Amino acid sequence: MLLKYIDLFLALDEYPREVATPFGFRTRYVCNYLERRVRALKFKTANLNKICVRGCHNPGDECPIVSDASAVPSVRFDEDAYAKLGEDEQHEFFIAMLSEGFAKCARVHSIPREELARYINEFRGDGYRNAWTHGSFRLDRDGLVALLHCRLDPAKFVLQLELRRAGTTIFDQSILETLPDETIFAYRFKDVVLADDSIVVRSKFDKPTFTLPLLGLP
């Protein structure tokens, strides 16, 4: 089994949904950053593919494996301290909860703790910014190349389409914005193709997410 997923959430039996749901959305940007790196690591585990750090009132020392192959270490969620933080002050709050959870998990399970710590430092070095290029697609028309750029922050996910010709950018706009959760945005884009004299960004179900007519492009 390979470690593929990282999550940070609040115990739904201890916190109302109006607290837990926004918290879950706001933490995805850092968890996604770590996920994409840990997947590339291809770290083999005995019986888990996900680490789900659970925020609660009174955490124990255990780190059980639940039925979906998730290791679930519990850490304390300081609701009062969290409520006083501005958006730019929340990064290290989330990192502290994740780091404590990873340390607790590592006591009983084999996980890439050193690598996770390095990825967290890289995240800090990137200015707590999670951005990546999903793919580059060469279109069979006048040397056009399409790139899909992704940006994930505590408030939203943004998909940006860039078109280049001969190395020069001729189009660069945001084409999709959603809540910051992969279950909402990940299926919405797969590739970019030409169809009926238009550039089409397709979903994983080959449905158009965005269409741009070629007419009018520089």
Tab-separated table of C-alpha atoms in Angstrom:
chain	number	residue	atom	x	y	z
A	1	MET	CA	0.000	0.000	0.000
A	2	LEU	CA	1.216	3.533	-0.781
A	3	LEU	CA	0.699	6.653	1.290
A	4	LYS	CA	-1.335	9.006	-0.912
A	5	TYR	CA	-3.553	11.240	1.184
A	6	ILE	CA	-3.204	13.820	3.954
A	7	ASP	CA	-6.140	15.378	5.769
A	8	LEU	CA	-6.740	17.725	8.689
A	9	PHE	CA	-10.267	17.896	10.079
A	10	LEU	CA	-12.311	18.508	13.211
A	11	ALA	CA	-14.244	15.820	15.065
A	12	LEU	CA	-17.851	16.147	13.951
A	13	ASP	CA	-19.089	14.696	17.226
A	14	GLU	CA	-17.414	17.553	19.136
A	15	TYR	CA	-17.845	20.587	16.885
A	16	PRO	CA	-20.893	21.888	14.996
A	17	ARG	CA	-20.835	21.700	11.218
A	18	GLU	CA	-20.708	25.498	10.950
A	19	VAL	CA	-17.262	25.256	12.594
A	20	ALA	CA	-15.969	21.937	11.241
A	21	THR	CA	-16.962	22.368	7.581
A	22	PRO	CA	-15.235	25.741	6.990
A	23	PHE	CA	-12.193	24.457	8.881
A	24	GLY	CA	-11.982	21.462	6.550
A	25	PHE	CA	-12.138	23.686	3.480
A	26	ARG	CA	-9.530	26.099	4.839
A	27	THR	CA	-6.955	23.353	5.506
A	28	ARG	CA	-7.038	21.701	2.081
A	29	TYR	CA	-4.430	24.022	0.528
A	30	VAL	CA	-1.681	22.780	2.856
A	31	CYS	CA	-2.868	19.151	2.834
A	32	ASN	CA	-2.984	19.126	-0.966
A	33	TYR	CA	0.543	20.558	-1.108
A	34	LEU	CA	1.804	17.691	1.062
A	35	GLU	CA	-0.283	15.089	-0.785
A	36	ARG	CA	1.145	15.920	-4.180
A	37	ARG	CA	4.676	15.516	-2.847
A	38	VAL	CA	4.059	12.380	-0.818
A	39	ARG	CA	2.424	10.696	-3.822
A	40	ALA	CA	5.550	11.327	-5.864
A	41	LEU	CA	7.553	9.746	-3.038
A	42	LYS	CA	5.656	6.427	-3.455
A	43	PHE	CA	6.215	5.521	0.196
A	44	LYS	CA	5.141	1.942	0.935
A	45	THR	CA	3.179	1.271	4.116
A	46	ALA	CA	1.923	-1.862	5.781
A	47	ASN	CA	-1.746	-1.001	6.161
A	48	LEU	CA	-2.543	2.666	5.495
A	49	ASN	CA	-2.791	5.023	2.543
A	50	LYS	CA	-3.994	8.128	4.345
A	51	ILE	CA	-3.117	10.147	7.443
A	52	CYS	CA	-6.136	12.001	8.813
A	53	VAL	CA	-5.187	14.342	11.647
A	54	ARG	CA	-8.274	14.838	13.830
A	55	GLY	CA	-8.713	17.987	15.892
A	56	CYS	CA	-10.591	17.458	19.129
A	57	HIS	CA	-10.923	18.643	22.750
A	58	ASN	CA	-9.020	15.906	24.574
A	59	PRO	CA	-6.742	13.874	22.272
A	60	GLY	CA	-5.361	10.509	23.291
A	61	ASP	CA	-2.028	8.945	22.386
A	62	GLU	CA	-3.404	6.284	20.061
A	63	CYS	CA	-3.372	6.384	16.262
A	64	PRO	CA	-5.918	3.816	15.069
A	65	ILE	CA	-6.348	2.552	11.527
A	66	VAL	CA	-9.977	2.875	10.502
A	67	SER	CA	-11.818	0.864	7.867
A	68	ASP	CA	-10.778	2.974	4.854
A	69	ALA	CA	-7.030	2.429	5.562
A	70	SER	CA	-6.698	5.808	7.270
A	71	ALA	CA	-4.428	6.406	10.252
A	72	VAL	CA	-6.223	8.853	12.568
A	73	PRO	CA	-4.040	10.572	15.169
A	74	SER	CA	-5.892	13.060	17.381
A	75	VAL	CA	-4.505	16.465	18.376
A	76	ARG	CA	-5.940	19.314	20.414
A	77	PHE	CA	-7.829	22.016	18.545
A	78	ASP	CA	-7.570	25.346	20.352
A	79	GLU	CA	-10.799	26.921	19.140
A	80	ASP	CA	-10.303	30.192	21.022
A	81	ALA	CA	-6.794	30.719	19.631
A	82	TYR	CA	-7.956	29.832	16.130
A	83	ALA	CA	-10.826	32.307	16.270
A	84	LYS	CA	-8.402	35.156	16.987
A	85	LEU	CA	-6.155	34.471	13.989
A	86	GLY	CA	-6.253	36.429	10.762
A	87	GLU	CA	-6.126	34.495	7.486
A	88	ASP	CA	-2.385	35.062	7.065
A	89	GLU	CA	-1.787	33.861	10.623
A	90	GLN	CA	-3.482	30.482	10.182
A	91	HIS	CA	-0.716	28.803	8.162
A	92	GLU	CA	1.444	27.889	11.145
A	93	PHE	CA	-1.602	26.932	13.219
A	94	PHE	CA	-2.499	24.267	10.648
A	95	ILE	CA	1.133	23.195	10.304
A	96	ALA	CA	1.443	22.748	14.074
A	97	MET	CA	-1.607	20.483	14.171
A	98	LEU	CA	-0.355	18.422	11.225
A	99	SER	CA	3.170	18.127	12.640
A	100	GLU	CA	1.858	16.928	15.991
A	101	GLY	CA	-0.353	14.414	14.236
A	102	PHE	CA	2.514	13.111	12.100
A	103	ALA	CA	4.695	12.711	15.203
A	104	LYS	CA	1.975	10.762	16.994
A	105	CYS	CA	1.354	8.591	13.929
A	106	ALA	CA	5.076	7.864	13.517
A	107	ARG	CA	5.233	6.331	17.015
A	108	VAL	CA	3.122	3.370	15.924
A	109	HIS	CA	3.209	3.344	12.110
A	110	SER	CA	5.906	3.569	9.470
A	111	ILE	CA	5.432	6.912	7.687
A	112	PRO	CA	7.893	9.260	5.928
A	113	ARG	CA	8.108	11.685	8.841
A	114	GLU	CA	11.420	13.283	7.803
A	115	GLU	CA	10.183	13.829	4.268
A	116	LEU	CA	6.915	15.325	5.525
A	117	ALA	CA	8.898	17.738	7.698
A	118	ARG	CA	10.966	18.706	4.657
A	119	TYR	CA	7.842	19.278	2.562
A	120	ILE	CA	6.436	21.516	5.297
A	121	ASN	CA	9.635	23.587	5.231
A	122	GLU	CA	9.366	23.813	1.445
A	123	PHE	CA	5.792	25.024	1.864
A	124	ARG	CA	7.041	27.743	4.195
A	125	GLY	CA	9.762	28.609	1.692
A	126	ASP	CA	7.122	28.938	-1.027
A	127	GLY	CA	5.367	31.562	1.086
A	128	TYR	CA	2.576	29.126	2.057
A	129	ARG	CA	1.532	29.210	-1.594
A	130	ASN	CA	0.137	26.138	-3.331
A	131	ALA	CA	0.275	26.513	-7.107
A	132	TRP	CA	1.111	24.058	-9.870
A	133	THR	CA	0.727	23.433	-13.601
A	134	HIS	CA	-1.674	20.588	-14.315
A	135	GLY	CA	-0.410	20.061	-17.845
A	136	SER	CA	0.814	21.474	-21.154
A	137	PHE	CA	-1.097	20.589	-24.339
A	138	ARG	CA	0.143	21.206	-27.883
A	139	LEU	CA	-2.767	22.128	-30.141
A	140	ASP	CA	-2.584	21.382	-33.856
A	141	ARG	CA	-3.188	24.972	-34.958
A	142	ASP	CA	-0.538	27.607	-35.664
A	143	GLY	CA	1.831	26.342	-32.982
A	144	LEU	CA	-0.626	26.944	-30.131
A	145	VAL	CA	0.241	25.496	-26.720
A	146	ALA	CA	-2.299	25.464	-23.876
A	147	LEU	CA	-1.331	25.267	-20.212
A	148	LEU	CA	-3.627	24.688	-17.242
A	149	HIS	CA	-2.393	26.385	-14.064
A	150	CYS	CA	-3.883	25.629	-10.641
A	151	ARG	CA	-3.915	27.688	-7.473
A	152	LEU	CA	-5.301	26.554	-4.127
A	153	ASP	CA	-5.550	28.787	-1.077
A	154	PRO	CA	-7.633	28.730	2.123
A	155	ALA	CA	-10.617	30.385	0.416
A	156	LYS	CA	-10.781	28.955	-3.111
A	157	PHE	CA	-9.404	26.902	-5.971
A	158	VAL	CA	-8.672	28.715	-9.245
A	159	LEU	CA	-7.977	27.159	-12.653
A	160	GLN	CA	-6.208	29.377	-15.174
A	161	LEU	CA	-5.873	28.820	-18.910
A	162	GLU	CA	-2.763	30.164	-20.619
A	163	LEU	CA	-2.279	30.060	-24.386
A	164	ARG	CA	1.139	30.517	-25.956
A	165	ARG	CA	2.266	30.879	-29.532
A	166	ALA	CA	5.984	30.890	-30.378
A	167	GLY	CA	6.766	31.335	-26.697
A	168	THR	CA	4.539	34.411	-26.332
A	169	THR	CA	1.472	34.388	-24.092
A	170	ILE	CA	-1.610	35.460	-26.063
A	171	PHE	CA	-4.303	34.520	-23.526
A	172	ASP	CA	-4.117	34.136	-19.748
A	173	GLN	CA	-7.325	34.101	-17.705
A	174	SER	CA	-8.995	32.341	-14.795
A	175	ILE	CA	-11.671	30.024	-16.163
A	176	LEU	CA	-12.891	28.183	-13.061
A	177	GLU	CA	-13.219	29.053	-9.383
A	178	THR	CA	-14.601	26.718	-6.705
A	179	LEU	CA	-14.454	26.028	-2.993
A	180	PRO	CA	-11.018	24.642	-2.006
A	181	ASP	CA	-11.793	20.931	-2.070
A	182	GLU	CA	-10.620	18.323	-4.574
A	183	THR	CA	-13.988	16.561	-4.570
A	184	ILE	CA	-15.404	19.753	-6.069
A	185	PHE	CA	-12.719	20.771	-8.564
A	186	ALA	CA	-10.502	17.775	-9.437
A	187	TYR	CA	-12.893	16.166	-11.941
A	188	ARG	CA	-13.573	19.472	-13.712
A	189	PHE	CA	-10.428	19.441	-15.869
A	190	LYS	CA	-8.347	16.822	-17.652
A	191	ASP	CA	-6.955	18.215	-20.889
A	192	VAL	CA	-7.285	20.870	-23.601
A	193	VAL	CA	-8.311	20.044	-27.179
A	194	LEU	CA	-9.413	21.713	-30.403
A	195	ALA	CA	-13.037	21.148	-31.399
A	196	ASP	CA	-15.131	23.003	-33.987
A	197	ASP	CA	-12.711	25.924	-34.239
A	198	SER	CA	-12.697	26.361	-30.478
A	199	ILE	CA	-10.304	25.579	-27.661
A	200	VAL	CA	-12.040	23.327	-25.163
A	201	VAL	CA	-10.973	22.509	-21.620
A	202	ARG	CA	-12.449	19.085	-20.915
A	203	SER	CA	-13.441	17.439	-17.658
A	204	LYS	CA	-12.465	13.898	-16.699
A	205	PHE	CA	-15.785	12.854	-18.237
A	206	ASP	CA	-14.823	14.555	-21.538
A	207	LYS	CA	-17.442	17.264	-20.984
A	208	PRO	CA	-16.553	20.904	-21.738
A	209	THR	CA	-15.630	22.955	-18.695
A	210	PHE	CA	-14.627	26.010	-20.741
A	211	THR	CA	-14.809	26.871	-24.435
A	212	LEU	CA	-12.888	29.647	-26.205
A	213	PRO	CA	-13.470	30.377	-29.919
A	214	LEU	CA	-10.283	30.648	-31.968
A	215	LEU	CA	-11.773	33.605	-33.791
A	216	GLY	CA	-10.452	36.772	-32.225
A	217	LEU	CA	-7.266	35.316	-30.756
A	218	PRO	CA	-4.103	37.241	-31.682
